[in-house]
């Protein structure tokens, strides 16, 4: 067992130097509004030109074949440098791994380069008004037609779909089949004929997600991912990524914990031991997540359902970190700024990517081996 | 970089685990609590033969260490099985004696002290106990220890045990001590005691994670088999979610313990053992409370084995410094206050 990171130090130094040169001095406007979306898209292009937008991908798609350790180090540097949030994250973290696993060579060649450059920003269209946690109950349909499929129905809570370019998600293609069967996983342009999008304000009013209405939207066969009817399997191969390390890397929380320590130095009351303990805990947990990340990438066996353990940990850590910061700021905390923005974002963590209650069910049944409800 | 136990380290842990599974430890614990030490001492010798204490003692002094990763691997197993005895104290004492007896000098009044005791610790021939007030105010098992030490400031003395106090965990037999003969003095004593403390904190943290893991395992087993309302209680979501939470806490305490072990010998060691102990205490204690709840009245029953580990987890929660003490230390290291 060792923690020798010296082999990645040259890479770390390169990334750090580039970020020092290029990270915008003033934060970009929020990526949840139109103006901010455009600014973030431009930032993605800049990252891509330095081949830093998707370091772990193969070179042919715009990456540099970085090892998992290099990727973790990249993320540490990225967030430590205060670099902008990733407007491309749904494509990079959720769709790309699915394509690597289930996509055709043609799909990889067509989709990945424009994703890496920020030219095409992707939105995940899974949830429906009646299908949140119970995703397998989804009802939006894909009906066979000449050379492709016709989509009908509604999707909702689709992050960044107000401004994004393309969407992806499962649709019911065989209404007769069992819940988990008869789903087909498809990609579609969000400006296709027959799609109506309605931005939805999140809790602070910013249009962070959108509803999508489908009225006979044509999708050609080449935009089906995996086999028609195997959409559930395709979708589930994504959730491990979503909940595991890739969606929320340790670097993000390490950087936030460091900023929290700074805030404590500026605003902390040394006599307030309860607050001091919360700051310490945030730092300890961020460190624990970092080390857990190293442990995860050192393991050879499949991490599988254990990614649910990560999802609960980082989402709860994120809320605690930001609550502590707002409490330290006191009455000024509610007035805005990066901590408040981060706080609002963190509140959604226990809900999206499968609620933490659902993750606890997964851990109990698939990691600990407890019986499923009603399994008598 | 490979931040998982290597094959040899894993084998060491598995060997100890097997050995302890065969040793019927709960009975040993009950004996030990009642002052019947034979089986506990026999287990001490068996564990020493397997290398548990040798890894704490430097090779130069007859041991095989110091090997912090092997130490935390061993203590994880000791914790899982609830083994009684002054293991953490003996390991800390080994550090203390080694630092004072390394030939550099000015510390020991009796220069042969380290030479005499270190090989005996490594071999399992000597149980040593100590008090390092304020964090470790009582010397556990002073009546069976061959050597009892007490450090106050720049003086290390022989510790004279008084009457044992009853702990929540009856197998932790805690002795108040009064200062006896001075065995070493000078600034190096305080420095050596600080290092000994850090090592004690580290192994205690590892022990806690092991105890928490075991409590989770027995609770999962119980939840699978205990039936109420016509179904295993493990089908109920309230029970499932408790157990999932216990796992989340423990999963993130382990890498902190391993990370701290790897920081041995660096300036971050103190900070990192404190981070590990705070997290391990909280995770194991939470697992203990969940284990109690999941077991219902049986968990609250003295003669039923989980109660042994539940009490141990609470006692170790504040032993070797409370989580608050350790968070304060982390903050002092990070921000200077
Ligand atoms: C900021 C944000 C961004 C999002 N982005 C996207 C996106 O890009 N694409 C997309 O498709 N979706 C997205 N979502 C939707 C998200 O995936 C769903 O909100 C989530 O799956 C939960 O579904 P729901 O909101 O319908 O809640 P419900 O499923 O109605 O759940 C409500 C409550 O009941 C609990 N509950 C439900 N079932 C169970 C059960 N079996 N056991 C215990 N408790 C249960 C839940 O845990 C929750 O507390 C986003 C959501 C948020 C908040």
XYZ file of C-alpha atoms and ligand atoms in Angstrom:
766
model
C 0.000 0.000 0.000
C 1.341 3.415 -0.882
C 0.232 6.952 -1.665
C 3.124 7.847 -3.900
C 1.861 10.469 -6.333
C 5.239 11.423 -7.727
C 4.591 9.778 -11.090
C 1.743 12.213 -11.766
C 3.528 15.334 -10.567
C 4.641 16.418 -14.065
C 1.057 16.161 -15.274
C -0.143 18.034 -12.213
C 2.392 20.783 -12.829
C 1.358 21.133 -16.461
C -2.316 21.374 -15.603
C -1.656 23.812 -12.789
C 0.427 26.068 -15.004
C -2.168 26.100 -17.748
C -4.986 26.871 -15.340
C -3.008 29.662 -13.721
C -2.713 31.292 -17.141
C -6.262 30.720 -18.307
C -8.816 30.604 -15.492
C -10.901 33.770 -15.789
C -10.017 36.276 -13.096
C -13.655 37.066 -12.355
C -16.141 34.192 -12.059
C -18.235 33.625 -15.198
C -21.946 34.402 -14.936
C -24.011 31.456 -13.663
C -24.233 28.612 -16.175
C -27.917 28.301 -15.327
C -28.741 31.497 -17.287
C -28.438 32.124 -21.013
C -25.533 34.550 -20.856
C -23.617 32.282 -18.505
C -24.317 29.264 -20.666
C -22.639 30.924 -23.634
C -19.643 32.005 -21.549
C -19.235 28.482 -20.210
C -19.482 27.024 -23.683
C -16.606 29.284 -24.755
C -14.636 28.090 -21.731
C -15.218 24.462 -22.761
C -13.729 25.296 -26.154
C -10.671 26.823 -24.534
C -10.209 23.732 -22.363
C -10.591 21.563 -25.412
C -7.934 23.479 -27.339
C -5.495 22.650 -24.549
C -6.793 19.064 -24.640
C -7.960 19.395 -21.064
C -11.712 19.047 -21.499
C -11.851 15.242 -21.375
C -8.421 14.112 -20.219
C -9.375 10.476 -19.650
C -10.773 9.898 -23.159
C -8.801 8.336 -25.995
C -6.840 10.844 -28.034
C -8.894 10.311 -31.182
C -11.919 11.892 -29.506
C -10.088 14.851 -28.012
C -8.706 13.310 -24.826
C -5.223 12.345 -23.776
C -5.680 8.826 -22.437
C -5.144 9.983 -18.867
C -5.113 7.272 -16.204
C -7.760 7.388 -13.460
C -5.113 8.792 -11.119
C -4.245 11.527 -13.595
C -7.920 12.302 -13.936
C -8.288 12.638 -10.154
C -5.277 14.927 -10.081
C -6.671 16.962 -12.958
C -9.887 17.443 -11.022
C -7.997 18.475 -7.883
C -6.118 21.118 -9.804
C -9.180 22.230 -11.710
C -11.237 23.013 -8.633
C -8.307 24.300 -6.605
C -7.745 26.862 -9.369
C -11.345 28.040 -9.021
C -12.060 27.140 -12.644
C -15.646 27.427 -13.968
C -18.309 24.739 -13.471
C -18.584 22.285 -16.368
C -21.586 23.015 -18.542
C -20.760 19.864 -20.544
C -20.918 17.569 -17.560
C -24.062 15.643 -18.479
C -22.611 14.682 -21.819
C -19.116 13.980 -20.534
C -20.079 12.145 -17.357
C -23.343 10.472 -18.300
C -23.628 9.980 -22.035
C -19.996 9.414 -22.995
C -19.415 6.423 -20.664
C -22.628 4.897 -22.035
C -21.425 5.367 -25.591
C -18.019 3.900 -24.790
C -19.847 0.840 -23.556
C -22.802 0.548 -25.942
C -22.247 2.975 -28.839
C -21.311 2.061 -32.411
C -17.992 3.288 -33.851
C -19.992 5.668 -36.016
C -21.762 7.113 -32.975
C -18.495 7.530 -31.082
C -16.873 9.324 -34.027
C -19.879 11.557 -34.572
C -20.840 12.445 -31.001
C -17.684 12.580 -28.924
C -15.497 15.212 -30.642
C -18.224 17.877 -30.655
C -19.010 17.002 -27.029
C -15.356 17.424 -26.090
C -15.205 20.863 -27.679
C -18.434 22.170 -26.153
C -19.911 22.644 -29.606
C -22.755 20.299 -28.678
C -24.015 20.429 -25.097
C -26.069 17.442 -23.991
C -29.054 17.171 -21.659
C -30.204 14.023 -19.903
C -33.894 13.302 -20.525
C -34.767 10.508 -18.150
C -37.290 11.767 -15.626
C -40.957 12.242 -16.347
C -43.658 13.794 -14.194
C -44.763 10.297 -13.154
C -41.372 8.624 -13.285
C -38.735 10.050 -10.942
C -37.374 7.494 -8.512
C -39.534 4.889 -10.210
C -37.817 5.393 -13.521
C -38.994 2.082 -14.957
C -42.544 3.428 -14.932
C -41.748 5.944 -17.636
C -44.385 6.462 -20.316
C -42.954 8.626 -23.087
C -42.982 6.412 -26.164
C -40.828 5.555 -29.135
C -42.897 4.020 -31.944
C -41.351 2.199 -34.894
C -41.599 4.014 -38.188
C -39.784 3.900 -41.519
C -36.046 4.206 -40.865
C -36.428 5.191 -37.265
C -38.698 6.056 -34.355
C -41.375 8.583 -33.469
C -41.154 10.042 -29.957
C -44.223 11.191 -28.028
C -44.881 12.233 -24.459
C -43.091 14.326 -21.866
C -39.764 14.460 -20.038
C -38.976 16.789 -17.159
C -36.285 18.153 -14.779
C -33.812 17.927 -17.612
C -30.763 19.896 -16.444
C -29.648 22.674 -18.760
C -32.103 21.556 -21.444
C -33.279 25.156 -21.680
C -30.069 26.004 -23.571
C -28.558 22.666 -24.527
C -28.368 21.234 -28.064
C -29.099 17.533 -27.841
C -30.832 15.188 -25.419
C -30.663 11.478 -24.591
C -32.816 9.077 -22.624
C -34.969 5.953 -22.491
C -38.407 5.746 -24.114
C -41.018 2.997 -23.989
C -40.902 1.158 -27.305
C -42.943 -1.907 -26.377
C -46.000 -1.073 -24.267
C -46.785 -4.805 -23.898
C -43.452 -5.750 -22.347
C -42.651 -5.776 -18.623
C -41.647 -2.504 -16.980
C -37.895 -2.958 -17.360
C -38.108 -4.459 -20.810
C -39.351 -2.721 -23.880
C -37.379 0.490 -23.368
C -35.170 1.993 -26.052
C -32.352 4.477 -25.458
C -32.202 7.342 -27.948
C -30.440 10.589 -28.778
C -32.268 13.543 -30.343
C -31.591 17.195 -31.214
C -33.493 19.489 -28.873
C -34.481 21.740 -31.764
C -36.042 18.838 -33.701
C -39.453 19.403 -35.172
C -42.110 18.394 -32.678
C -40.104 19.204 -29.504
C -41.319 21.995 -27.267
C -39.131 23.000 -24.352
C -40.320 24.923 -21.368
C -37.618 26.147 -18.993
C -38.349 25.492 -15.309
C -36.973 27.753 -12.615
C -35.120 25.949 -9.874
C -35.519 26.946 -6.224
C -33.796 30.322 -6.783
C -35.644 30.992 -10.028
C -32.795 30.312 -12.442
C -33.854 28.157 -15.407
C -31.573 25.294 -14.456
C -33.770 22.630 -15.984
C -36.600 22.231 -18.468
C -39.625 20.220 -19.464
C -39.626 18.650 -22.907
C -42.785 17.818 -24.855
C -42.531 15.383 -27.762
C -45.060 15.397 -30.578
C -44.172 12.832 -33.265
C -40.467 13.650 -33.135
C -38.595 11.591 -35.719
C -35.324 9.939 -34.662
C -33.367 7.888 -37.214
C -32.118 4.405 -36.331
C -28.550 5.584 -36.131
C -29.427 7.534 -32.980
C -30.495 4.475 -31.011
C -27.893 3.494 -28.414
C -27.609 -0.243 -27.897
C -30.305 -2.644 -29.023
C -33.910 -1.450 -29.272
C -35.633 -2.860 -26.196
C -32.475 -2.900 -24.086
C -32.796 0.712 -22.924
C -32.983 -0.179 -19.247
C -29.673 -2.002 -19.369
C -28.100 0.886 -21.268
C -29.472 3.415 -18.781
C -28.269 1.442 -15.775
C -24.733 1.354 -17.105
C -24.800 5.137 -16.750
C -26.002 5.333 -13.179
C -22.829 3.819 -11.765
C -20.914 6.710 -13.308
C -23.409 9.217 -12.139
C -23.156 8.102 -8.523
C -19.536 7.068 -8.448
C -16.485 9.233 -8.561
C -16.842 10.737 -11.995
C -19.897 12.910 -11.519
C -18.505 14.590 -8.413
C -14.807 14.146 -8.018
C -13.004 14.644 -4.704
C -11.227 17.711 -6.107
C -14.400 19.718 -5.906
C -14.857 19.099 -2.188
C -11.176 19.495 -1.348
C -11.229 22.947 -2.921
C -14.452 23.878 -1.124
C -13.049 22.652 2.206
C -9.937 24.767 1.702
C -12.068 27.812 0.973
C -14.085 27.030 4.097
C -10.884 27.049 6.154
C -10.120 30.485 4.719
C -13.577 31.661 5.636
C -13.016 30.384 9.163
C -9.772 32.323 9.388
C -11.562 35.487 8.275
C -14.896 35.150 10.033
C -14.518 32.409 12.619
C -14.903 33.147 16.300
C -12.190 31.140 18.054
C -14.509 30.736 21.039
C -17.147 29.071 18.859
C -15.948 25.520 19.261
C -19.102 24.026 17.750
C -18.509 25.921 14.520
C -14.829 25.020 14.565
C -15.792 21.349 14.770
C -18.059 21.659 11.747
C -15.253 23.241 9.743
C -12.878 20.488 10.854
C -15.419 17.834 9.940
C -15.858 19.249 6.462
C -12.108 19.137 5.936
C -11.811 15.622 7.376
C -14.624 14.352 5.159
C -13.226 15.963 2.031
C -9.923 14.263 2.821
C -11.719 10.974 3.434
C -13.377 11.268 0.030
C -10.028 11.957 -1.604
C -8.454 8.893 -0.037
C -11.526 6.803 -0.837
C -11.085 7.896 -4.446
C -7.511 6.641 -4.453
C -8.732 3.414 -2.917
C -11.449 3.010 -5.543
C -9.094 3.446 -8.478
C -6.592 1.068 -6.871
C -9.106 -1.732 -6.770
C -9.361 -4.172 -9.605
C -12.827 -5.569 -8.961
C -15.990 -3.827 -10.168
C -17.182 -1.187 -7.705
C -20.772 -1.607 -8.917
C -23.474 -0.824 -6.386
C -20.884 0.605 -3.999
C -21.036 3.798 -6.034
C -24.261 4.435 -4.112
C -22.139 4.775 -0.979
C -20.170 7.545 -2.702
C -23.281 9.316 -3.873
C -24.685 9.613 -0.356
C -21.329 10.700 1.020
C -20.546 13.486 -1.411
C -24.056 14.872 -1.541
C -24.328 15.087 2.239
C -20.823 16.490 2.515
C -21.659 19.158 -0.054
C -24.723 20.317 1.870
C -22.859 20.329 5.206
C -19.927 22.251 3.750
C -22.125 24.971 2.311
C -24.396 25.199 5.333
C -21.328 25.710 7.483
C -20.100 28.462 5.183
C -23.445 30.245 5.236
C -23.599 29.968 9.025
C -20.116 31.456 9.255
C -21.189 34.338 7.034
C -24.165 34.932 9.298
C -26.793 37.418 8.149
C -24.831 38.183 4.977
C -25.009 34.588 3.845
C -28.447 35.013 2.306
C -27.387 37.943 0.152
C -25.735 36.032 -2.639
C -22.240 35.224 -3.779
C -20.453 32.014 -4.542
C -21.229 30.306 -1.240
C -24.937 30.905 -1.674
C -24.815 29.739 -5.291
C -22.972 26.620 -4.127
C -25.448 26.080 -1.336
C -28.451 26.224 -3.665
C -26.717 23.765 -5.965
C -25.792 21.436 -3.087
C -29.395 21.176 -1.926
C -30.263 19.224 -5.057
C -27.478 16.666 -4.507
C -29.501 14.361 -2.256
C -32.294 14.414 -4.880
C -30.763 14.056 -8.340
C -28.762 11.091 -9.619
C -31.195 8.872 -7.695
C -32.358 10.200 -4.317
C -30.354 9.257 -1.258
C -33.271 7.155 -0.035
C -33.069 5.108 -3.219
C -29.291 4.820 -2.744
C -29.848 3.515 0.779
C -32.178 0.877 -0.640
C -29.528 -0.082 -3.190
C -26.814 -0.321 -0.514
C -29.014 -2.352 1.793
C -30.101 -4.828 -0.868
C -27.140 -5.012 -3.225
C -24.150 -4.291 -0.988
C -25.311 -5.590 2.390
C -27.562 -8.304 0.967
C -30.738 -7.516 2.895
C -33.984 -8.916 1.487
C -36.049 -6.903 -0.985
C -39.375 -5.657 0.327
C -42.153 -8.157 -0.326
C -39.703 -10.898 -1.324
C -41.281 -13.574 0.910
C 0.290 4.598 -6.335
C -1.726 1.675 -5.026
C -3.802 2.663 -2.042
C -5.075 -0.765 -1.030
C -3.494 -3.421 1.170
C -1.017 -5.509 -0.776
C -1.303 -9.283 -0.877
C 0.946 -9.840 2.127
C -0.834 -7.250 4.228
C -4.181 -8.753 3.344
C -2.959 -12.195 4.220
C -1.725 -10.918 7.588
C -5.211 -9.557 8.351
C -6.950 -12.695 7.134
C -4.681 -14.942 9.178
C -5.411 -12.945 12.307
C -9.112 -12.940 11.479
C -9.170 -16.726 11.204
C -7.175 -17.189 14.340
C -9.520 -14.915 16.276
C -12.650 -16.509 14.860
C -11.426 -19.804 16.326
C -10.494 -18.270 19.660
C -14.079 -17.790 20.906
C -13.208 -14.260 21.951
C -16.507 -13.321 23.639
C -15.779 -15.878 26.354
C -12.256 -14.485 26.710
C -13.726 -11.001 27.101
C -16.078 -12.114 29.855
C -13.258 -13.875 31.676
C -11.020 -10.854 31.342
C -13.744 -8.588 32.714
C -14.087 -10.894 35.703
C -10.348 -10.770 36.381
C -9.663 -14.263 35.011
C -6.759 -13.605 32.705
C -5.511 -17.026 31.615
C -7.280 -17.231 28.270
C -6.651 -13.591 27.475
C -2.943 -13.997 28.157
C -2.793 -17.146 26.075
C -4.452 -15.243 23.243
C -1.897 -12.460 23.709
C 0.912 -14.953 23.175
C -0.804 -16.475 20.151
C -1.290 -13.055 18.590
C 2.296 -12.132 19.349
C 3.456 -15.277 17.576
C 1.441 -14.135 14.572
C 3.382 -10.866 14.675
C 0.854 -8.429 16.113
C 3.320 -6.854 18.545
C 6.496 -7.360 16.580
C 5.256 -4.951 13.938
C 5.249 -2.202 16.585
C 8.855 -2.702 17.643
C 11.805 -1.625 15.455
C 13.993 -4.319 13.988
C 16.950 -2.894 15.865
C 15.178 -3.732 19.112
C 14.088 -7.235 18.240
C 10.891 -6.512 16.370
C 9.882 -6.414 12.716
C 8.734 -2.818 12.487
C 7.691 -0.253 12.859
C 5.137 -1.142 10.191
C 2.167 1.192 10.648
C 0.044 -0.347 7.878
C 0.488 -3.818 9.379
C -0.308 -2.365 12.784
C -3.602 -0.884 11.682
C -4.410 -4.106 9.848
C -3.866 -6.035 13.078
C -5.841 -3.597 15.189
C -8.718 -3.688 12.754
C -8.934 -7.422 13.479
C -8.516 -6.932 17.226
C -11.386 -4.466 17.011
C -13.566 -6.731 14.897
C -13.288 -9.497 17.432
C -13.334 -7.327 20.530
C -10.073 -8.742 21.922
C -9.450 -7.492 25.493
C -6.130 -6.310 26.869
C -3.717 -3.368 26.779
C -2.695 -3.799 23.155
C -2.860 -0.134 22.185
C -1.031 0.851 25.361
C 1.700 -1.699 24.745
C 2.184 -0.431 21.200
C 2.351 3.164 22.447
C 4.798 2.148 25.167
C 7.002 0.515 22.550
C 7.239 3.843 20.732
C 7.960 5.666 23.967
C 10.715 3.296 25.056
C 12.224 3.143 21.610
C 12.424 6.921 21.298
C 14.060 7.238 24.680
C 16.366 4.303 24.278
C 17.713 4.894 20.813
C 21.177 5.607 22.115
C 20.929 9.335 21.508
C 20.811 9.814 25.000
C 19.893 12.069 27.693
C 16.550 10.537 28.573
C 16.691 7.284 30.407
C 17.835 7.059 33.979
C 18.149 3.305 33.543
C 19.739 2.833 30.159
C 18.902 -0.841 30.049
C 15.155 -0.186 30.254
C 14.480 -0.120 26.520
C 16.900 -2.960 25.850
C 15.109 -5.052 28.418
C 11.527 -4.351 27.458
C 11.383 -3.872 23.712
C 12.323 -7.412 22.699
C 9.958 -8.745 25.361
C 7.137 -6.645 23.883
C 7.910 -7.892 20.388
C 7.873 -11.505 21.536
C 4.654 -11.146 23.465
C 6.336 -11.858 26.772
C 5.470 -8.493 28.251
C 2.239 -6.602 28.536
C 2.922 -2.941 29.138
C 0.425 -0.319 30.138
C 0.632 3.409 30.430
C -1.164 6.591 31.316
C -0.627 9.722 29.231
C -2.795 12.294 30.968
C -4.913 14.183 30.129
C -6.072 12.153 27.099
C -5.225 8.759 28.627
C -5.762 9.306 32.361
C -6.018 5.684 33.502
C -3.677 2.807 32.837
C -5.685 -0.199 31.615
C -4.902 -3.638 33.047
C -2.107 -2.357 35.261
C -2.436 -5.463 37.441
C -1.380 -7.830 34.657
C 1.131 -5.554 32.963
C 4.801 -6.256 33.517
C 5.538 -2.559 33.283
C 3.309 0.447 33.918
C 4.393 3.903 32.826
C 3.150 7.387 33.486
C 4.301 10.475 31.636
C 3.692 13.924 32.997
C 5.380 16.690 31.066
C 9.083 15.983 30.842
C 9.116 13.081 33.266
C 8.448 9.433 32.618
C 7.865 7.500 35.811
C 6.903 4.072 36.928
C 3.153 4.139 37.523
C 1.841 2.852 40.812
C -1.641 1.430 40.238
C -4.479 2.081 42.644
C -7.843 0.381 42.811
C -9.372 -0.480 39.394
C -12.326 1.623 38.265
C -15.284 0.000 36.562
C -15.703 1.008 32.935
C -18.883 0.878 30.856
C -16.898 -1.823 29.066
C -16.000 -4.134 31.951
C -13.152 -5.660 29.950
C -11.447 -2.276 30.044
C -10.107 -2.431 33.570
C -8.916 1.076 34.207
C -6.443 1.823 36.980
C -5.796 5.251 38.430
C -2.043 5.608 38.879
C 0.211 7.625 41.122
C 3.761 8.625 40.204
C 6.530 6.236 41.232
C 10.270 6.260 40.465
C 11.503 8.610 37.762
C 12.643 6.495 34.790
C 13.511 9.268 32.357
C 13.440 13.018 32.203
C 14.153 15.897 29.875
C 12.579 17.496 26.826
C 12.911 14.279 24.851
C 10.447 12.627 27.185
C 7.663 14.988 26.190
C 8.511 14.565 22.499
C 8.601 10.782 22.809
C 5.297 10.771 24.691
C 3.721 12.849 21.917
C 4.826 10.274 19.363
C 3.615 7.440 21.537
C 0.275 9.176 21.843
C -0.069 9.524 18.079
C 0.609 5.826 17.611
C -1.932 4.945 20.299
C -4.482 7.188 18.583
C -3.811 5.536 15.239
C -4.257 1.970 16.440
C -7.293 2.910 18.497
C -8.853 4.391 15.354
C -8.153 1.167 13.450
C -9.631 -0.857 16.295
C -12.775 1.285 16.225
C -13.280 0.767 12.504
C -12.967 -2.988 13.032
C -15.448 -2.905 15.888
C -17.898 -0.891 13.807
C -17.554 -3.261 10.840
C -18.297 -6.262 13.010
C -21.300 -4.559 14.566
C -22.625 -3.840 11.085
C -22.073 -7.457 10.001
C -23.853 -8.981 12.971
C -26.690 -6.486 12.577
C -27.126 -7.369 8.901
C -27.176 -11.074 9.794
C -29.698 -10.457 12.504
C -31.902 -8.321 10.234
C -31.971 -11.169 7.717
C -33.184 -13.727 10.216
C -35.242 -11.964 12.885
C -38.886 -11.957 11.745
C -41.645 -9.592 12.841
C -44.971 -8.910 11.152
C -44.382 -12.078 9.158
C -41.214 -10.931 7.423
C -37.509 -10.462 8.103
C -37.012 -7.053 9.721
C -34.349 -6.413 7.061
C -37.168 -5.902 4.591
C -38.240 -2.768 6.431
C -36.837 0.370 4.957
C -36.273 2.052 8.297
C -33.969 -0.822 9.233
C -32.287 -0.886 5.824
C -31.544 2.806 5.880
C -29.989 2.629 9.356
C -27.653 -0.110 8.178
C -26.796 1.677 4.935
C -25.865 4.778 6.933
C -23.619 2.732 9.183
C -21.805 1.429 6.119
C -21.346 4.895 4.624
C -19.659 6.172 7.798
C -17.342 3.183 8.134
C -16.377 3.155 4.446
C -14.907 6.645 4.773
C -13.204 6.106 8.125
C -11.071 3.261 6.757
C -9.152 5.287 4.123
C -8.426 7.959 6.728
C -6.858 5.313 8.964
C -4.795 3.927 6.098
C -3.807 7.413 4.977
C -2.675 8.251 8.507
C -0.641 5.043 8.731
C 1.169 6.061 5.553
C 1.875 9.497 7.031
C 3.937 7.901 9.811
C 7.257 9.668 10.082
C 6.058 12.814 8.281
C 5.093 16.148 9.874
C 1.426 15.449 9.035
C 1.216 12.315 11.151
C -0.378 14.009 14.179
C -2.962 15.834 12.087
C -3.786 12.727 10.102
C -4.165 10.372 13.058
C -6.491 12.917 14.615
C -8.603 13.104 11.454
C -8.729 9.310 11.410
C -9.647 8.996 15.075
C -12.423 11.603 14.888
C -13.987 9.866 11.887
C -13.455 6.345 13.248
C -14.954 7.237 16.631
C -18.034 8.744 15.041
C -18.499 5.948 12.533
C -18.050 3.117 15.019
C -20.205 4.760 17.636
C -22.957 5.381 15.078
C -22.689 1.739 13.992
C -22.971 0.697 17.647
C -26.127 2.700 18.216
C -27.629 1.313 15.024
C -26.639 -2.218 16.039
C -28.352 -1.711 19.370
C -31.527 -0.446 17.727
C -31.626 -3.180 15.095
C -31.152 -5.907 17.708
C -33.913 -4.502 19.888
C -33.930 -5.747 23.470
C -31.423 -8.470 22.683
C -28.873 -5.792 21.857
C -29.456 -4.322 25.287
C -28.825 -7.683 26.958
C -25.588 -8.235 28.832
C -25.289 -11.937 28.063
C -25.772 -11.488 24.327
C -22.498 -10.914 22.465
C -23.239 -7.726 20.477
C -23.464 -5.828 23.770
C -19.741 -6.451 24.281
C -18.837 -4.578 21.116
C -21.496 -1.917 21.612
C -19.969 -1.016 24.964
C -16.457 -1.201 23.569
C -17.332 1.232 20.780
C -18.707 3.774 23.227
C -15.701 3.454 25.530
C -13.199 3.821 22.687
C -15.180 6.765 21.305
C -13.546 8.970 23.907
C -10.465 6.862 24.713
C -7.203 8.277 23.301
C -8.901 11.668 22.894
C -12.515 12.468 22.056
C -13.631 13.390 18.543
C -13.799 17.018 19.706
C -10.233 16.902 20.963
C -9.092 15.511 17.657
C -11.052 17.973 15.537
C -9.464 20.762 17.561
C -6.071 19.281 16.804
C -6.834 19.075 13.105
C -7.869 22.716 13.104
C -4.788 23.747 15.048
C -2.651 22.026 12.431
C -4.549 23.597 9.540
C -5.142 27.115 10.747
C -2.974 27.506 13.787
C -5.998 27.648 16.077
C -31.255 19.922 -9.739
C -31.827 18.720 -10.376
C -31.391 18.339 -11.608
C -31.942 17.247 -12.247
N -31.494 16.940 -13.480
C -32.065 15.939 -14.155
C -31.681 15.658 -15.479
O -30.794 16.289 -16.028
N -32.313 14.677 -16.142
C -33.294 13.942 -15.573
O -33.815 13.060 -16.200
N -33.691 14.176 -14.295
C -33.099 15.160 -13.577
N -33.515 15.423 -12.290
C -34.600 14.654 -11.716
C -34.142 13.639 -10.685
O -33.527 12.562 -11.305
C -35.383 13.228 -9.867
O -35.775 14.356 -9.146
C -35.116 12.096 -8.934
O -34.917 10.888 -9.623
C -36.260 11.900 -7.926
O -37.496 11.838 -8.552
P -38.697 12.790 -8.093
O -38.161 14.169 -8.026
O -39.817 12.501 -8.995
O -39.037 12.361 -6.626
P -39.970 11.142 -6.187
O -39.524 9.909 -6.864
O -41.380 11.531 -6.300
O -39.574 11.040 -4.664
C -40.076 11.934 -3.662
C -39.545 11.470 -2.326
O -39.962 10.125 -2.077
C -38.871 9.315 -1.842
N -39.044 7.980 -2.411
C -39.543 7.640 -3.620
N -39.505 6.325 -3.795
C -38.988 5.795 -2.677
C -38.666 4.477 -2.241
N -38.867 3.397 -3.014
N -38.132 4.328 -1.023
C -37.898 5.405 -0.229
N -38.172 6.648 -0.581
C -38.698 6.853 -1.787
C -37.709 10.001 -2.536
O -36.454 9.608 -1.994
C -38.029 11.442 -2.280
O -37.580 11.781 -0.982
C -32.953 16.504 -11.623
C -33.407 16.881 -10.348
C -32.840 17.966 -9.727
C -33.349 18.343 -8.366
